[in-house]
mmCIF file of C-alpha atoms in Angstrom:
data_model
loop_
_atom_site.group_PDB
_atom_site.id
_atom_site.type_symbol
_atom_site.label_atom_id
_atom_site.label_comp_id
_atom_site.label_asym_id
_atom_site.label_seq_id
_atom_site.Cartn_x
_atom_site.Cartn_y
_atom_site.Cartn_z
ATOM 1 C CA UNK A 1 84.024 134.769 23.541
ATOM 2 C CA UNK A 2 85.773 132.971 20.705
ATOM 3 C CA UNK A 3 83.361 130.040 20.983
ATOM 4 C CA UNK A 4 80.357 132.431 20.864
ATOM 5 C CA UNK A 5 81.633 134.099 17.703
ATOM 6 C CA UNK A 6 82.244 130.712 16.122
ATOM 7 C CA UNK A 7 78.710 129.587 16.949
ATOM 8 C CA UNK A 8 77.176 132.753 15.471
ATOM 9 C CA UNK A 9 79.275 132.331 12.336
ATOM 10 C CA UNK A 10 78.100 128.726 11.888
ATOM 11 C CA UNK A 11 74.463 129.768 12.330
ATOM 12 C CA UNK A 12 74.806 132.541 9.720
ATOM 13 C CA UNK A 13 76.506 130.192 7.263
ATOM 14 C CA UNK A 14 73.742 127.598 7.696
ATOM 15 C CA UNK A 15 71.059 130.238 7.125
ATOM 16 C CA UNK A 16 72.788 131.493 3.957
ATOM 17 C CA UNK A 17 73.119 127.947 2.663
ATOM 18 C CA UNK A 18 69.414 127.278 3.262
ATOM 19 C CA UNK A 19 68.418 130.421 1.406
ATOM 20 C CA UNK A 20 70.699 129.521 -1.486
ATOM 21 C CA UNK A 21 69.230 126.010 -1.729
ATOM 22 C CA UNK A 22 65.681 127.400 -1.654
ATOM 23 C CA UNK A 23 66.518 129.834 -4.473
ATOM 24 C CA UNK A 24 68.017 127.068 -6.607
ATOM 25 C CA UNK A 25 65.154 124.629 -6.127
ATOM 26 C CA UNK A 26 62.607 124.456 -9.009
ATOM 27 C CA UNK A 27 59.422 126.361 -8.413
ATOM 28 C CA UNK A 28 55.953 125.668 -9.725
ATOM 29 C CA UNK A 29 53.567 128.486 -10.461
ATOM 30 C CA UNK A 30 49.845 127.837 -10.075
ATOM 31 C CA UNK A 31 47.169 130.307 -11.098
ATOM 32 C CA UNK A 32 44.561 130.270 -8.385
ATOM 33 C CA UNK A 33 42.500 133.257 -9.398
ATOM 34 C CA UNK A 34 42.659 136.109 -11.832
ATOM 35 C CA UNK A 35 44.829 138.150 -9.468
ATOM 36 C CA UNK A 36 46.582 135.565 -7.286
ATOM 37 C CA UNK A 37 49.633 133.391 -7.907
ATOM 38 C CA UNK A 38 50.819 130.643 -5.546
ATOM 39 C CA UNK A 39 54.490 129.766 -5.831
ATOM 40 C CA UNK A 40 55.176 126.332 -4.382
ATOM 41 C CA UNK A 41 58.552 124.673 -3.814
ATOM 42 C CA UNK A 42 59.248 120.976 -3.203
ATOM 43 C CA UNK A 43 59.542 121.811 0.488
ATOM 44 C CA UNK A 44 55.810 122.675 0.484
ATOM 45 C CA UNK A 45 56.441 126.295 1.372
ATOM 46 C CA UNK A 46 53.894 128.600 -0.286
ATOM 47 C CA UNK A 47 54.302 132.206 -1.304
ATOM 48 C CA UNK A 48 51.221 134.163 -2.437
ATOM 49 C CA UNK A 49 51.826 137.006 -4.877
ATOM 50 C CA UNK A 50 49.123 139.409 -6.054
ATOM 51 C CA UNK A 51 49.548 140.054 -9.767
ATOM 52 C CA UNK A 52 47.409 140.789 -12.769
ATOM 53 C CA UNK A 53 46.564 137.819 -14.983
ATOM 54 C CA UNK A 54 47.588 139.719 -18.095
ATOM 55 C CA UNK A 55 51.204 139.870 -16.893
ATOM 56 C CA UNK A 56 51.567 136.082 -17.147
ATOM 57 C CA UNK A 57 52.347 136.291 -20.849
ATOM 58 C CA UNK A 58 56.010 135.850 -21.720
ATOM 59 C CA UNK A 59 57.877 136.990 -24.781
ATOM 60 C CA UNK A 60 57.276 133.629 -26.478
ATOM 61 C CA UNK A 61 53.502 133.794 -25.947
ATOM 62 C CA UNK A 62 51.258 135.440 -28.520
ATOM 63 C CA UNK A 63 47.734 136.736 -27.939
ATOM 64 C CA UNK A 64 45.021 134.412 -29.208
ATOM 65 C CA UNK A 65 42.793 136.219 -31.680
ATOM 66 C CA UNK A 66 39.234 134.959 -32.006
ATOM 67 C CA UNK A 67 37.496 135.695 -35.304
ATOM 68 C CA UNK A 68 34.306 137.638 -34.706
ATOM 69 C CA UNK A 69 32.407 138.218 -37.975
ATOM 70 C CA UNK A 70 30.284 141.315 -38.374
ATOM 71 C CA UNK A 71 26.694 140.438 -39.433
ATOM 72 C CA UNK A 72 26.262 143.742 -41.281
ATOM 73 C CA UNK A 73 29.427 143.283 -43.304
ATOM 74 C CA UNK A 74 28.564 139.665 -44.073
ATOM 75 C CA UNK A 75 25.112 140.743 -45.279
ATOM 76 C CA UNK A 76 26.400 143.464 -47.596
ATOM 77 C CA UNK A 77 29.064 141.190 -49.045
ATOM 78 C CA UNK A 78 26.413 138.594 -49.792
ATOM 79 C CA UNK A 79 24.220 141.287 -51.375
ATOM 80 C CA UNK A 80 27.152 142.353 -53.554
ATOM 81 C CA UNK A 81 27.794 138.797 -54.759
ATOM 82 C CA UNK A 82 26.223 135.544 -53.514
ATOM 83 C CA UNK A 83 28.896 133.506 -51.768
ATOM 84 C CA UNK A 84 31.065 136.381 -50.559
ATOM 85 C CA UNK A 85 29.263 136.410 -47.216
ATOM 86 C CA UNK A 86 29.982 132.710 -46.750
ATOM 87 C CA UNK A 87 33.657 133.294 -47.565
ATOM 88 C CA UNK A 88 33.791 136.178 -45.078
ATOM 89 C CA UNK A 89 32.260 133.964 -42.384
ATOM 90 C CA UNK A 90 34.875 131.291 -43.211
ATOM 91 C CA UNK A 91 32.175 128.782 -44.113
ATOM 92 C CA UNK A 92 33.995 127.707 -47.248
ATOM 93 C CA UNK A 93 32.066 124.452 -47.607
ATOM 94 C CA UNK A 94 28.892 126.450 -48.343
ATOM 95 C CA UNK A 95 30.412 128.194 -51.376
ATOM 96 C CA UNK A 96 30.118 125.164 -53.743
ATOM 97 C CA UNK A 97 26.460 124.811 -52.730
ATOM 98 C CA UNK A 98 25.666 128.436 -53.619
ATOM 99 C CA UNK A 99 27.685 128.378 -56.848
ATOM 100 C CA UNK A 100 26.302 124.971 -57.856
ATOM 101 C CA UNK A 101 22.718 126.113 -57.285
ATOM 102 C CA UNK A 102 23.271 129.204 -59.407
ATOM 103 C CA UNK A 103 25.009 127.325 -62.217
ATOM 104 C CA UNK A 104 22.246 124.720 -62.351
ATOM 105 C CA UNK A 105 19.484 127.333 -62.369
ATOM 106 C CA UNK A 106 21.242 129.433 -65.018
ATOM 107 C CA UNK A 107 21.615 126.387 -67.261
ATOM 108 C CA UNK A 108 17.965 125.395 -66.726
ATOM 109 C CA UNK A 109 16.811 128.941 -67.465
ATOM 110 C CA UNK A 110 18.828 129.087 -70.675
ATOM 111 C CA UNK A 111 17.615 125.668 -71.868
ATOM 112 C CA UNK A 112 13.948 126.380 -71.140
ATOM 113 C CA UNK A 113 14.209 129.782 -72.809
ATOM 114 C CA UNK A 114 15.686 128.164 -75.951
ATOM 115 C CA UNK A 115 12.868 125.614 -76.072
ATOM 116 C CA UNK A 116 10.327 128.383 -75.489
ATOM 117 C CA UNK A 117 11.732 130.346 -78.431
ATOM 118 C CA UNK A 118 11.565 127.327 -80.753
ATOM 119 C CA UNK A 119 8.011 126.394 -79.784
ATOM 120 C CA UNK A 120 6.845 130.010 -79.956
ATOM 121 C CA UNK A 121 8.227 130.343 -83.490
ATOM 122 C CA UNK A 122 6.631 127.045 -84.514
ATOM 123 C CA UNK A 123 3.296 128.054 -82.995
ATOM 124 C CA UNK A 124 3.331 131.412 -84.790
ATOM 125 C CA UNK A 125 4.153 129.688 -88.095
ATOM 126 C CA UNK A 126 1.325 127.270 -87.512
ATOM 127 C CA UNK A 127 -1.184 130.040 -86.886
ATOM 128 C CA UNK A 128 -0.267 132.402 -89.766
ATOM 129 C CA UNK A 129 -1.541 130.006 -92.513
ATOM 130 C CA UNK A 130 1.509 130.793 -94.634
ATOM 131 C CA UNK A 131 2.669 127.655 -96.525
ATOM 132 C CA UNK A 132 6.233 128.980 -96.685
ATOM 133 C CA UNK A 133 6.636 129.090 -92.884
ATOM 134 C CA UNK A 134 6.707 125.505 -91.711
ATOM 135 C CA UNK A 135 9.231 125.495 -88.846
ATOM 136 C CA UNK A 136 6.873 123.363 -86.763
ATOM 137 C CA UNK A 137 7.631 120.395 -89.047
ATOM 138 C CA UNK A 138 11.219 120.397 -87.745
ATOM 139 C CA UNK A 139 9.903 118.728 -84.570
ATOM 140 C CA UNK A 140 8.848 115.660 -86.573
ATOM 141 C CA UNK A 141 10.809 113.008 -88.449
ATOM 142 C CA UNK A 142 11.712 113.815 -92.074
ATOM 143 C CA UNK A 143 9.267 111.240 -93.452
ATOM 144 C CA UNK A 144 6.181 112.638 -91.717
ATOM 145 C CA UNK A 145 3.645 114.252 -94.033
ATOM 146 C CA UNK A 146 1.878 117.381 -92.802
ATOM 147 C CA UNK A 147 -1.390 116.326 -94.400
ATOM 148 C CA UNK A 148 -1.513 113.274 -92.139
ATOM 149 C CA UNK A 149 -1.464 115.439 -89.011
ATOM 150 C CA UNK A 150 -4.532 116.882 -87.325
ATOM 151 C CA UNK A 151 -4.425 120.677 -87.445
ATOM 152 C CA UNK A 152 -6.223 121.205 -84.154
ATOM 153 C CA UNK A 153 -3.985 118.675 -82.431
ATOM 154 C CA UNK A 154 -0.923 120.557 -83.695
ATOM 155 C CA UNK A 155 -2.260 123.856 -82.374
ATOM 156 C CA UNK A 156 -3.077 122.447 -78.931
ATOM 157 C CA UNK A 157 0.261 120.594 -78.662
ATOM 158 C CA UNK A 158 2.487 123.525 -79.582
ATOM 159 C CA UNK A 159 0.502 125.913 -77.413
ATOM 160 C CA UNK A 160 0.752 123.641 -74.368
ATOM 161 C CA UNK A 161 4.457 123.039 -74.916
ATOM 162 C CA UNK A 162 5.058 126.769 -75.305
ATOM 163 C CA UNK A 163 3.280 127.490 -72.038
ATOM 164 C CA UNK A 164 5.117 124.619 -70.324
ATOM 165 C CA UNK A 165 8.593 125.920 -71.147
ATOM 166 C CA UNK A 166 7.592 129.492 -70.302
ATOM 167 C CA UNK A 167 6.458 128.378 -66.850
ATOM 168 C CA UNK A 168 9.668 126.398 -66.278
ATOM 169 C CA UNK A 169 11.802 129.358 -67.328
ATOM 170 C CA UNK A 170 9.951 131.674 -64.957
ATOM 171 C CA UNK A 171 10.278 129.167 -62.118
ATOM 172 C CA UNK A 172 14.043 128.986 -62.667
ATOM 173 C CA UNK A 173 14.281 132.771 -62.498
ATOM 174 C CA UNK A 174 12.292 132.765 -59.263
ATOM 175 C CA UNK A 175 14.581 129.999 -57.984
ATOM 176 C CA UNK A 176 17.668 132.137 -58.630
ATOM 177 C CA UNK A 177 16.076 134.988 -56.711
ATOM 178 C CA UNK A 178 15.307 132.562 -53.880
ATOM 179 C CA UNK A 179 18.904 131.303 -53.748
ATOM 180 C CA UNK A 180 20.092 134.920 -53.683
ATOM 181 C CA UNK A 181 17.878 135.759 -50.688
ATOM 182 C CA UNK A 182 18.729 132.519 -48.865
ATOM 183 C CA UNK A 183 22.467 133.196 -49.291
ATOM 184 C CA UNK A 184 22.006 136.669 -47.772
ATOM 185 C CA UNK A 185 19.959 135.307 -44.871
ATOM 186 C CA UNK A 186 22.438 132.495 -44.255
ATOM 187 C CA UNK A 187 25.391 134.913 -44.163
ATOM 188 C CA UNK A 188 23.613 137.170 -41.658
ATOM 189 C CA UNK A 189 22.467 134.340 -39.359
ATOM 190 C CA UNK A 190 25.813 132.564 -39.534
ATOM 191 C CA UNK A 191 27.691 135.732 -38.550
ATOM 192 C CA UNK A 192 25.223 136.496 -35.748
ATOM 193 C CA UNK A 193 25.474 132.995 -34.268
ATOM 194 C CA UNK A 194 29.237 132.614 -34.741
ATOM 195 C CA UNK A 195 29.846 132.632 -30.960
ATOM 196 C CA UNK A 196 26.517 131.266 -29.825
ATOM 197 C CA UNK A 197 27.192 128.796 -27.015
ATOM 198 C CA UNK A 198 25.652 125.422 -27.779
ATOM 199 C CA UNK A 199 26.273 123.069 -24.877
ATOM 200 C CA UNK A 200 26.429 119.343 -25.709
ATOM 201 C CA UNK A 201 25.093 118.473 -22.251
ATOM 202 C CA UNK A 202 21.394 117.717 -22.134
ATOM 203 C CA UNK A 203 19.549 116.662 -19.008
ATOM 204 C CA UNK A 204 16.089 115.216 -18.580
ATOM 205 C CA UNK A 205 14.309 115.268 -15.233
ATOM 206 C CA UNK A 206 11.141 113.262 -14.783
ATOM 207 C CA UNK A 207 9.009 112.214 -11.853
ATOM 208 C CA UNK A 208 5.575 110.653 -11.294
ATOM 209 C CA UNK A 209 2.745 113.037 -10.535
ATOM 210 C CA UNK A 210 -0.989 113.130 -9.861
ATOM 211 C CA UNK A 211 -3.158 114.917 -12.408
ATOM 212 C CA UNK A 212 -6.758 115.920 -11.975
ATOM 213 C CA UNK A 213 -9.153 114.688 -14.619
ATOM 214 C CA UNK A 214 -11.748 117.152 -15.979
ATOM 215 C CA UNK A 215 -14.251 114.299 -16.389
ATOM 216 C CA UNK A 216 -14.221 113.055 -12.813
ATOM 217 C CA UNK A 217 -13.179 113.751 -9.248
ATOM 218 C CA UNK A 218 -10.610 110.975 -9.083
ATOM 219 C CA UNK A 219 -6.997 111.996 -9.837
ATOM 220 C CA UNK A 220 -5.037 110.333 -12.572
ATOM 221 C CA UNK A 221 -1.463 109.125 -12.644
ATOM 222 C CA UNK A 222 1.056 110.531 -15.091
ATOM 223 C CA UNK A 223 4.649 111.539 -15.666
ATOM 224 C CA UNK A 224 5.989 115.093 -15.801
ATOM 225 C CA UNK A 225 9.354 115.825 -17.373
ATOM 226 C CA UNK A 226 11.607 118.814 -18.093
ATOM 227 C CA UNK A 227 14.351 119.052 -20.694
ATOM 228 C CA UNK A 228 17.282 121.318 -19.847
ATOM 229 C CA UNK A 229 19.912 122.448 -22.356
#
């Protein structure tokens, strides 16, 4: 009886020791599916636990926030001020392009308008036949005599230059309107395609084929191909 008790005691002690060693051994956690965890020990024993994937986050983990721009908000911001839509979409490299285009067009509009004003004044002075209004002579060197100039040539030159600078000024204004509309369209498209999946993998399948010719009964040889992306 004493030997039987001793044997049972040894068996229980060995079992407790094995459980203790298994608890102390490092465990690796592998996510097999969204709702299944496999806990594996170095002894290759596996334990399957059904859990939710959201419970895998620990206190040190933080949720990853993905920026998802709103196309409507990006459009209205760009309508309010060109460039705000690009800032909202976090496309900061586009802002210097928009601002640079506007600054260049504003400068060109101002310069052409100044030249148009000068040539318009000179043309009006040339056509009024008043000897006291001679602003058109400011476009020539101080030593040039008005009597040596052809009157009809002066009229045609100042009229063509006046029309030239008026056209350039109007084109610059139209260009500013175009940049304004393009900035709005770019903000809307950029926000809409922010999460559009563009795969870098392209595949091309081709194979020889027989094609019927409309000019004869004999088939022709060719190649058919399909591009997948």
